[in-house]
Amino acid sequence: MSFLQGPLTTIALCWRIERRDGVAIGLTDHDRDLLIDGLVHRAAPGMTPSAIKRGDGLDADTMDIAGALTSAAIGERDLLAGRWDGARVALFAVDWTGAEPGKVALGEGVIGAVETDGQAFTAELRGSAARLERPVVEATSPECRAELGDRRCGVAMAGRRRFARVVACVERVVTIDAVEPSANVYGAGLLRWIGGANSGLESAVSQSDGAAVTLRG
């Protein structure tokens, strides 16, 4: 890449971020949008990476990415809701003039810990070696370690699901358009949002009473 040996003013840093739900966005520290591999990388001059720590040992490679919270790209609501948890991130450099195609990979991994401070955020980018830090076996516990309805649980969920429309929401109390078939039937259950601003998120249910469903805090 000859542009790395020339004036540094033609180098732009870019991020490609892919969430677990399939949403992908592109960001760049350049002052205008760049089209790279069919994805528009939006100008985000406030996005800055820390020094990339890499090694040939078994220690996990890490890097912090700091930036401003913007509703058009990464919003505080989505960060706190966990939409960006585990998202895959690729950091690379390109020649923003387009005179030399191609890109130089600088690092990749998944988003780990996220911190917010006012209108700014800092996200930890953990490299592939971080997988080695995961436990290889489950820890024992007095409670069931399976998720309700998953392969290990074996409970059929087809007859236990209900679809309802949310008509009101006040703090943690959600009112739906259908009365529960029996008392507290939704208690200790799971509410999965399939539309609106919360689409794709899940909320644990504390208890239910008629058409009112109280979510856990």
PDB file of N, CA and C in Angstrom, residues 1-63:
ATOM      1  N   MET A   1       0.835  -1.189   0.000  1.00  0.00           N
ATOM      2  CA  MET A   1       0.000   0.000   0.000  1.00  0.00           C
ATOM      3  C   MET A   1       0.879   1.250   0.000  1.00  0.00           C
ATOM      4  N   SER A   2       1.042   1.852  -1.177  1.00  0.00           N
ATOM      5  CA  SER A   2       1.945   2.995  -1.284  1.00  0.00           C
ATOM      6  C   SER A   2       1.405   4.224  -0.570  1.00  0.00           C
ATOM      7  N   PHE A   3       0.068   4.310  -0.368  1.00  0.00           N
ATOM      8  CA  PHE A   3      -0.471   5.513   0.265  1.00  0.00           C
ATOM      9  C   PHE A   3      -0.037   5.617   1.725  1.00  0.00           C
ATOM     10  N   LEU A   4       0.402   4.495   2.318  1.00  0.00           N
ATOM     11  CA  LEU A   4       0.909   4.542   3.687  1.00  0.00           C
ATOM     12  C   LEU A   4       2.285   5.190   3.750  1.00  0.00           C
ATOM     13  N   GLN A   5       2.982   5.216   2.626  1.00  0.00           N
ATOM     14  CA  GLN A   5       4.320   5.787   2.594  1.00  0.00           C
ATOM     15  C   GLN A   5       4.314   7.245   2.150  1.00  0.00           C
ATOM     16  N   GLY A   6       3.159   7.719   1.690  1.00  0.00           N
ATOM     17  CA  GLY A   6       3.064   9.097   1.238  1.00  0.00           C
ATOM     18  C   GLY A   6       2.535   9.999   2.332  1.00  0.00           C
ATOM     19  N   PRO A   7       1.964  11.139   1.953  1.00  0.00           N
ATOM     20  CA  PRO A   7       1.406  12.071   2.944  1.00  0.00           C
ATOM     21  C   PRO A   7       0.289  11.404   3.746  1.00  0.00           C
ATOM     22  N   LEU A   8       0.310  11.577   5.050  1.00  0.00           N
ATOM     23  CA  LEU A   8      -0.680  10.941   5.905  1.00  0.00           C
ATOM     24  C   LEU A   8      -2.059  11.570   5.775  1.00  0.00           C
ATOM     25  N   THR A   9      -2.163  12.687   5.074  1.00  0.00           N
ATOM     26  CA  THR A   9      -3.451  13.360   4.946  1.00  0.00           C
ATOM     27  C   THR A   9      -4.444  12.564   4.106  1.00  0.00           C
ATOM     28  N   THR A  10      -3.992  11.527   3.393  1.00  0.00           N
ATOM     29  CA  THR A  10      -4.907  10.736   2.569  1.00  0.00           C
ATOM     30  C   THR A  10      -5.374   9.471   3.279  1.00  0.00           C
ATOM     31  N   ILE A  11      -4.999   9.286   4.534  1.00  0.00           N
ATOM     32  CA  ILE A  11      -5.384   8.083   5.275  1.00  0.00           C
ATOM     33  C   ILE A  11      -6.630   8.365   6.098  1.00  0.00           C
ATOM     34  N   ALA A  12      -7.604   7.468   5.992  1.00  0.00           N
ATOM     35  CA  ALA A  12      -8.819   7.561   6.798  1.00  0.00           C
ATOM     36  C   ALA A  12      -9.020   6.244   7.537  1.00  0.00           C
ATOM     37  N   LEU A  13      -9.353   6.332   8.810  1.00  0.00           N
ATOM     38  CA  LEU A  13      -9.666   5.145   9.598  1.00  0.00           C
ATOM     39  C   LEU A  13     -11.152   4.833   9.463  1.00  0.00           C
ATOM     40  N   CYS A  14     -11.471   3.555   9.332  1.00  0.00           N
ATOM     41  CA  CYS A  14     -12.862   3.148   9.144  1.00  0.00           C
ATOM     42  C   CYS A  14     -13.206   1.993  10.072  1.00  0.00           C
ATOM     43  N   TRP A  15     -14.472   1.945  10.454  1.00  0.00           N
ATOM     44  CA  TRP A  15     -14.996   0.858  11.269  1.00  0.00           C
ATOM     45  C   TRP A  15     -16.190   0.243  10.548  1.00  0.00           C
ATOM     46  N   ARG A  16     -16.236  -1.062  10.501  1.00  0.00           N
ATOM     47  CA  ARG A  16     -17.430  -1.778  10.051  1.00  0.00           C
ATOM     48  C   ARG A  16     -17.947  -2.566  11.251  1.00  0.00           C
ATOM     49  N   ILE A  17     -19.170  -2.277  11.666  1.00  0.00           N
ATOM     50  CA  ILE A  17     -19.742  -2.871  12.872  1.00  0.00           C
ATOM     51  C   ILE A  17     -20.989  -3.658  12.484  1.00  0.00           C
ATOM     52  N   GLU A  18     -21.014  -4.939  12.839  1.00  0.00           N
ATOM     53  CA  GLU A  18     -22.142  -5.811  12.524  1.00  0.00           C
ATOM     54  C   GLU A  18     -22.736  -6.350  13.818  1.00  0.00           C
ATOM     55  N   ARG A  19     -23.985  -5.970  14.085  1.00  0.00           N
ATOM     56  CA  ARG A  19     -24.658  -6.450  15.282  1.00  0.00           C
ATOM     57  C   ARG A  19     -25.097  -7.899  15.108  1.00  0.00           C
ATOM     58  N   ARG A  20     -25.437  -8.535  16.219  1.00  0.00           N
ATOM     59  CA  ARG A  20     -25.854  -9.932  16.173  1.00  0.00           C
ATOM     60  C   ARG A  20     -27.191 -10.112  15.471  1.00  0.00           C
ATOM     61  N   ASP A  21     -27.996  -9.037  15.382  1.00  0.00           N
ATOM     62  CA  ASP A  21     -29.287  -9.143  14.705  1.00  0.00           C
ATOM     63  C   ASP A  21     -29.181  -8.858  13.210  1.00  0.00           C
ATOM     64  N   GLY A  22     -27.949  -8.700  12.693  1.00  0.00           N
ATOM     65  CA  GLY A  22     -27.747  -8.523  11.265  1.00  0.00           C
ATOM     66  C   GLY A  22     -27.584  -7.088  10.811  1.00  0.00           C
ATOM     67  N   VAL A  23     -27.847  -6.114  11.678  1.00  0.00           N
ATOM     68  CA  VAL A  23     -27.685  -4.708  11.313  1.00  0.00           C
ATOM     69  C   VAL A  23     -26.197  -4.381  11.189  1.00  0.00           C
ATOM     70  N   ALA A  24     -25.812  -3.746  10.088  1.00  0.00           N
ATOM     71  CA  ALA A  24     -24.411  -3.385   9.856  1.00  0.00           C
ATOM     72  C   ALA A  24     -24.314  -1.893   9.560  1.00  0.00           C
ATOM     73  N   ILE A  25     -23.339  -1.231  10.168  1.00  0.00           N
ATOM     74  CA  ILE A  25     -23.094   0.181   9.897  1.00  0.00           C
ATOM     75  C   ILE A  25     -21.609   0.380   9.642  1.00  0.00           C
ATOM     76  N   GLY A  26     -21.294   1.445   8.941  1.00  0.00           N
ATOM     77  CA  GLY A  26     -19.908   1.810   8.689  1.00  0.00           C
ATOM     78  C   GLY A  26     -19.654   3.226   9.171  1.00  0.00           C
ATOM     79  N   LEU A  27     -18.516   3.446   9.809  1.00  0.00           N
ATOM     80  CA  LEU A  27     -18.141   4.762  10.321  1.00  0.00           C
ATOM     81  C   LEU A  27     -16.715   5.071   9.898  1.00  0.00           C
ATOM     82  N   THR A  28     -16.404   6.340   9.752  1.00  0.00           N
ATOM     83  CA  THR A  28     -15.055   6.763   9.410  1.00  0.00           C
ATOM     84  C   THR A  28     -14.727   8.060  10.131  1.00  0.00           C
ATOM     85  N   ASP A  29     -13.434   8.267  10.405  1.00  0.00           N
ATOM     86  CA  ASP A  29     -13.021   9.515  11.045  1.00  0.00           C
ATOM     87  C   ASP A  29     -12.783  10.615  10.020  1.00  0.00           C
ATOM     88  N   HIS A  30     -13.053  10.314   8.732  1.00  0.00           N
ATOM     89  CA  HIS A  30     -12.906  11.322   7.685  1.00  0.00           C
ATOM     90  C   HIS A  30     -14.036  12.346   7.798  1.00  0.00           C
ATOM     91  N   ASP A  31     -13.888  13.494   7.113  1.00  0.00           N
ATOM     92  CA  ASP A  31     -14.888  14.550   7.228  1.00  0.00           C
ATOM     93  C   ASP A  31     -16.032  14.414   6.226  1.00  0.00           C
ATOM     94  N   ARG A  32     -16.051  13.329   5.444  1.00  0.00           N
ATOM     95  CA  ARG A  32     -17.176  13.064   4.549  1.00  0.00           C
ATOM     96  C   ARG A  32     -17.378  11.555   4.443  1.00  0.00           C
ATOM     97  N   ASP A  33     -18.560  11.162   3.977  1.00  0.00           N
ATOM     98  CA  ASP A  33     -18.883   9.741   3.877  1.00  0.00           C
ATOM     99  C   ASP A  33     -18.015   9.059   2.821  1.00  0.00           C
ATOM    100  N   LEU A  34     -17.723   7.768   3.064  1.00  0.00           N
ATOM    101  CA  LEU A  34     -16.938   6.971   2.128  1.00  0.00           C
ATOM    102  C   LEU A  34     -17.697   5.687   1.809  1.00  0.00           C
ATOM    103  N   LEU A  35     -17.733   5.304   0.525  1.00  0.00           N
ATOM    104  CA  LEU A  35     -18.362   4.057   0.102  1.00  0.00           C
ATOM    105  C   LEU A  35     -17.285   2.993  -0.033  1.00  0.00           C
ATOM    106  N   ILE A  36     -17.349   1.972   0.833  1.00  0.00           N
ATOM    107  CA  ILE A  36     -16.332   0.922   0.858  1.00  0.00           C
ATOM    108  C   ILE A  36     -17.025  -0.430   0.871  1.00  0.00           C
ATOM    109  N   ASP A  37     -16.701  -1.269  -0.102  1.00  0.00           N
ATOM    110  CA  ASP A  37     -17.276  -2.615  -0.207  1.00  0.00           C
ATOM    111  C   ASP A  37     -18.799  -2.587  -0.172  1.00  0.00           C
ATOM    112  N   GLY A  38     -19.383  -1.604  -0.835  1.00  0.00           N
ATOM    113  CA  GLY A  38     -20.831  -1.523  -0.935  1.00  0.00           C
ATOM    114  C   GLY A  38     -21.535  -0.952   0.275  1.00  0.00           C
ATOM    115  N   LEU A  39     -20.802  -0.579   1.320  1.00  0.00           N
ATOM    116  CA  LEU A  39     -21.399  -0.022   2.536  1.00  0.00           C
ATOM    117  C   LEU A  39     -20.932   1.413   2.718  1.00  0.00           C
ATOM    118  N   VAL A  40     -21.882   2.317   2.913  1.00  0.00           N
ATOM    119  CA  VAL A  40     -21.533   3.717   3.147  1.00  0.00           C
ATOM    120  C   VAL A  40     -21.027   3.872   4.575  1.00  0.00           C
ATOM    121  N   HIS A  41     -19.801   4.335   4.714  1.00  0.00           N
ATOM    122  CA  HIS A  41     -19.217   4.595   6.029  1.00  0.00           C
ATOM    123  C   HIS A  41     -19.441   6.073   6.347  1.00  0.00           C
ATOM    124  N   ARG A  42     -20.319   6.325   7.314  1.00  0.00           N
ATOM    125  CA  ARG A  42     -20.711   7.686   7.643  1.00  0.00           C
ATOM    126  C   ARG A  42     -19.588   8.427   8.359  1.00  0.00           C
ATOM    127  N   ALA A  43     -19.471   9.706   8.037  1.00  0.00           N
ATOM    128  CA  ALA A  43     -18.452  10.536   8.672  1.00  0.00           C
ATOM    129  C   ALA A  43     -18.762  10.685  10.155  1.00  0.00           C
ATOM    130  N   ALA A  44     -17.817  10.293  10.990  1.00  0.00           N
ATOM    131  CA  ALA A  44     -17.945  10.411  12.446  1.00  0.00           C
ATOM    132  C   ALA A  44     -16.602  10.857  12.988  1.00  0.00           C
ATOM    133  N   PRO A  45     -16.261  12.147  12.796  1.00  0.00           N
ATOM    134  CA  PRO A  45     -14.934  12.637  13.198  1.00  0.00           C
ATOM    135  C   PRO A  45     -14.628  12.424  14.674  1.00  0.00           C
ATOM    136  N   GLY A  46     -15.660  12.250  15.515  1.00  0.00           N
ATOM    137  CA  GLY A  46     -15.421  12.063  16.944  1.00  0.00           C
ATOM    138  C   GLY A  46     -14.986  10.664  17.317  1.00  0.00           C
ATOM    139  N   MET A  47     -15.046   9.720  16.368  1.00  0.00           N
ATOM    140  CA  MET A  47     -14.653   8.343  16.650  1.00  0.00           C
ATOM    141  C   MET A  47     -13.136   8.237  16.647  1.00  0.00           C
ATOM    142  N   THR A  48     -12.568   7.787  17.748  1.00  0.00           N
ATOM    143  CA  THR A  48     -11.118   7.663  17.845  1.00  0.00           C
ATOM    144  C   THR A  48     -10.756   6.348  18.512  1.00  0.00           C
ATOM    145  N   PRO A  49      -9.807   5.590  17.947  1.00  0.00           N
ATOM    146  CA  PRO A  49      -9.355   4.350  18.588  1.00  0.00           C
ATOM    147  C   PRO A  49      -8.156   4.617  19.489  1.00  0.00           C
ATOM    148  N   SER A  50      -8.024   3.805  20.529  1.00  0.00           N
ATOM    149  CA  SER A  50      -6.823   3.884  21.348  1.00  0.00           C
ATOM    150  C   SER A  50      -5.724   3.087  20.660  1.00  0.00           C
ATOM    151  N   ALA A  51      -4.553   3.029  21.287  1.00  0.00           N
ATOM    152  CA  ALA A  51      -3.481   2.206  20.736  1.00  0.00           C
ATOM    153  C   ALA A  51      -3.915   0.744  20.748  1.00  0.00           C
ATOM    154  N   ILE A  52      -3.612   0.032  19.675  1.00  0.00           N
ATOM    155  CA  ILE A  52      -3.981  -1.372  19.566  1.00  0.00           C
ATOM    156  C   ILE A  52      -2.921  -2.214  20.254  1.00  0.00           C
ATOM    157  N   LYS A  53      -3.347  -2.989  21.234  1.00  0.00           N
ATOM    158  CA  LYS A  53      -2.430  -3.853  21.962  1.00  0.00           C
ATOM    159  C   LYS A  53      -2.533  -5.254  21.388  1.00  0.00           C
ATOM    160  N   ARG A  54      -1.461  -5.714  20.753  1.00  0.00           N
ATOM    161  CA  ARG A  54      -1.461  -7.023  20.124  1.00  0.00           C
ATOM    162  C   ARG A  54      -0.187  -7.759  20.502  1.00  0.00           C
ATOM    163  N   GLY A  55      -0.270  -9.080  20.521  1.00  0.00           N
ATOM    164  CA  GLY A  55       0.901  -9.871  20.867  1.00  0.00           C
ATOM    165  C   GLY A  55       0.798 -11.260  20.280  1.00  0.00           C
ATOM    166  N   ASP A  56       1.915 -12.023  20.365  1.00  0.00           N
ATOM    167  CA  ASP A  56       1.926 -13.371  19.817  1.00  0.00           C
ATOM    168  C   ASP A  56       1.693 -14.422  20.886  1.00  0.00           C
ATOM    169  N   GLY A  57       1.352 -13.990  22.108  1.00  0.00           N
ATOM    170  CA  GLY A  57       1.061 -14.935  23.176  1.00  0.00           C
ATOM    171  C   GLY A  57      -0.415 -15.275  23.217  1.00  0.00           C
ATOM    172  N   LEU A  58      -0.873 -15.782  24.371  1.00  0.00           N
ATOM    173  CA  LEU A  58      -2.265 -16.174  24.527  1.00  0.00           C
ATOM    174  C   LEU A  58      -3.097 -15.092  25.193  1.00  0.00           C
ATOM    175  N   ASP A  59      -2.481 -13.950  25.540  1.00  0.00           N
ATOM    176  CA  ASP A  59      -3.246 -12.864  26.136  1.00  0.00           C
ATOM    177  C   ASP A  59      -4.166 -12.253  25.085  1.00  0.00           C
ATOM    178  N   ALA A  60      -5.370 -11.880  25.513  1.00  0.00           N
ATOM    179  CA  ALA A  60      -6.351 -11.330  24.580  1.00  0.00           C
ATOM    180  C   ALA A  60      -5.922  -9.959  24.079  1.00  0.00           C
ATOM    181  N   ASP A  61      -6.022  -9.740  22.750  1.00  0.00           N
ATOM    182  CA  ASP A  61      -5.767  -8.426  22.178  1.00  0.00           C
ATOM    183  C   ASP A  61      -6.937  -7.512  22.517  1.00  0.00           C
ATOM    184  N   THR A  62      -6.639  -6.277  22.930  1.00  0.00           N
ATOM    185  CA  THR A  62      -7.700  -5.350  23.304  1.00  0.00           C
ATOM    186  C   THR A  62      -7.439  -3.983  22.701  1.00  0.00           C
ATOM    187  N   MET A  63      -8.514  -3.209  22.574  1.00  0.00           N
ATOM    188  CA  MET A  63      -8.437  -1.844  22.089  1.00  0.00           C
ATOM    189  C   MET A  63      -9.711  -1.146  22.522  1.00  0.00           C
TER     190      MET A  63
END
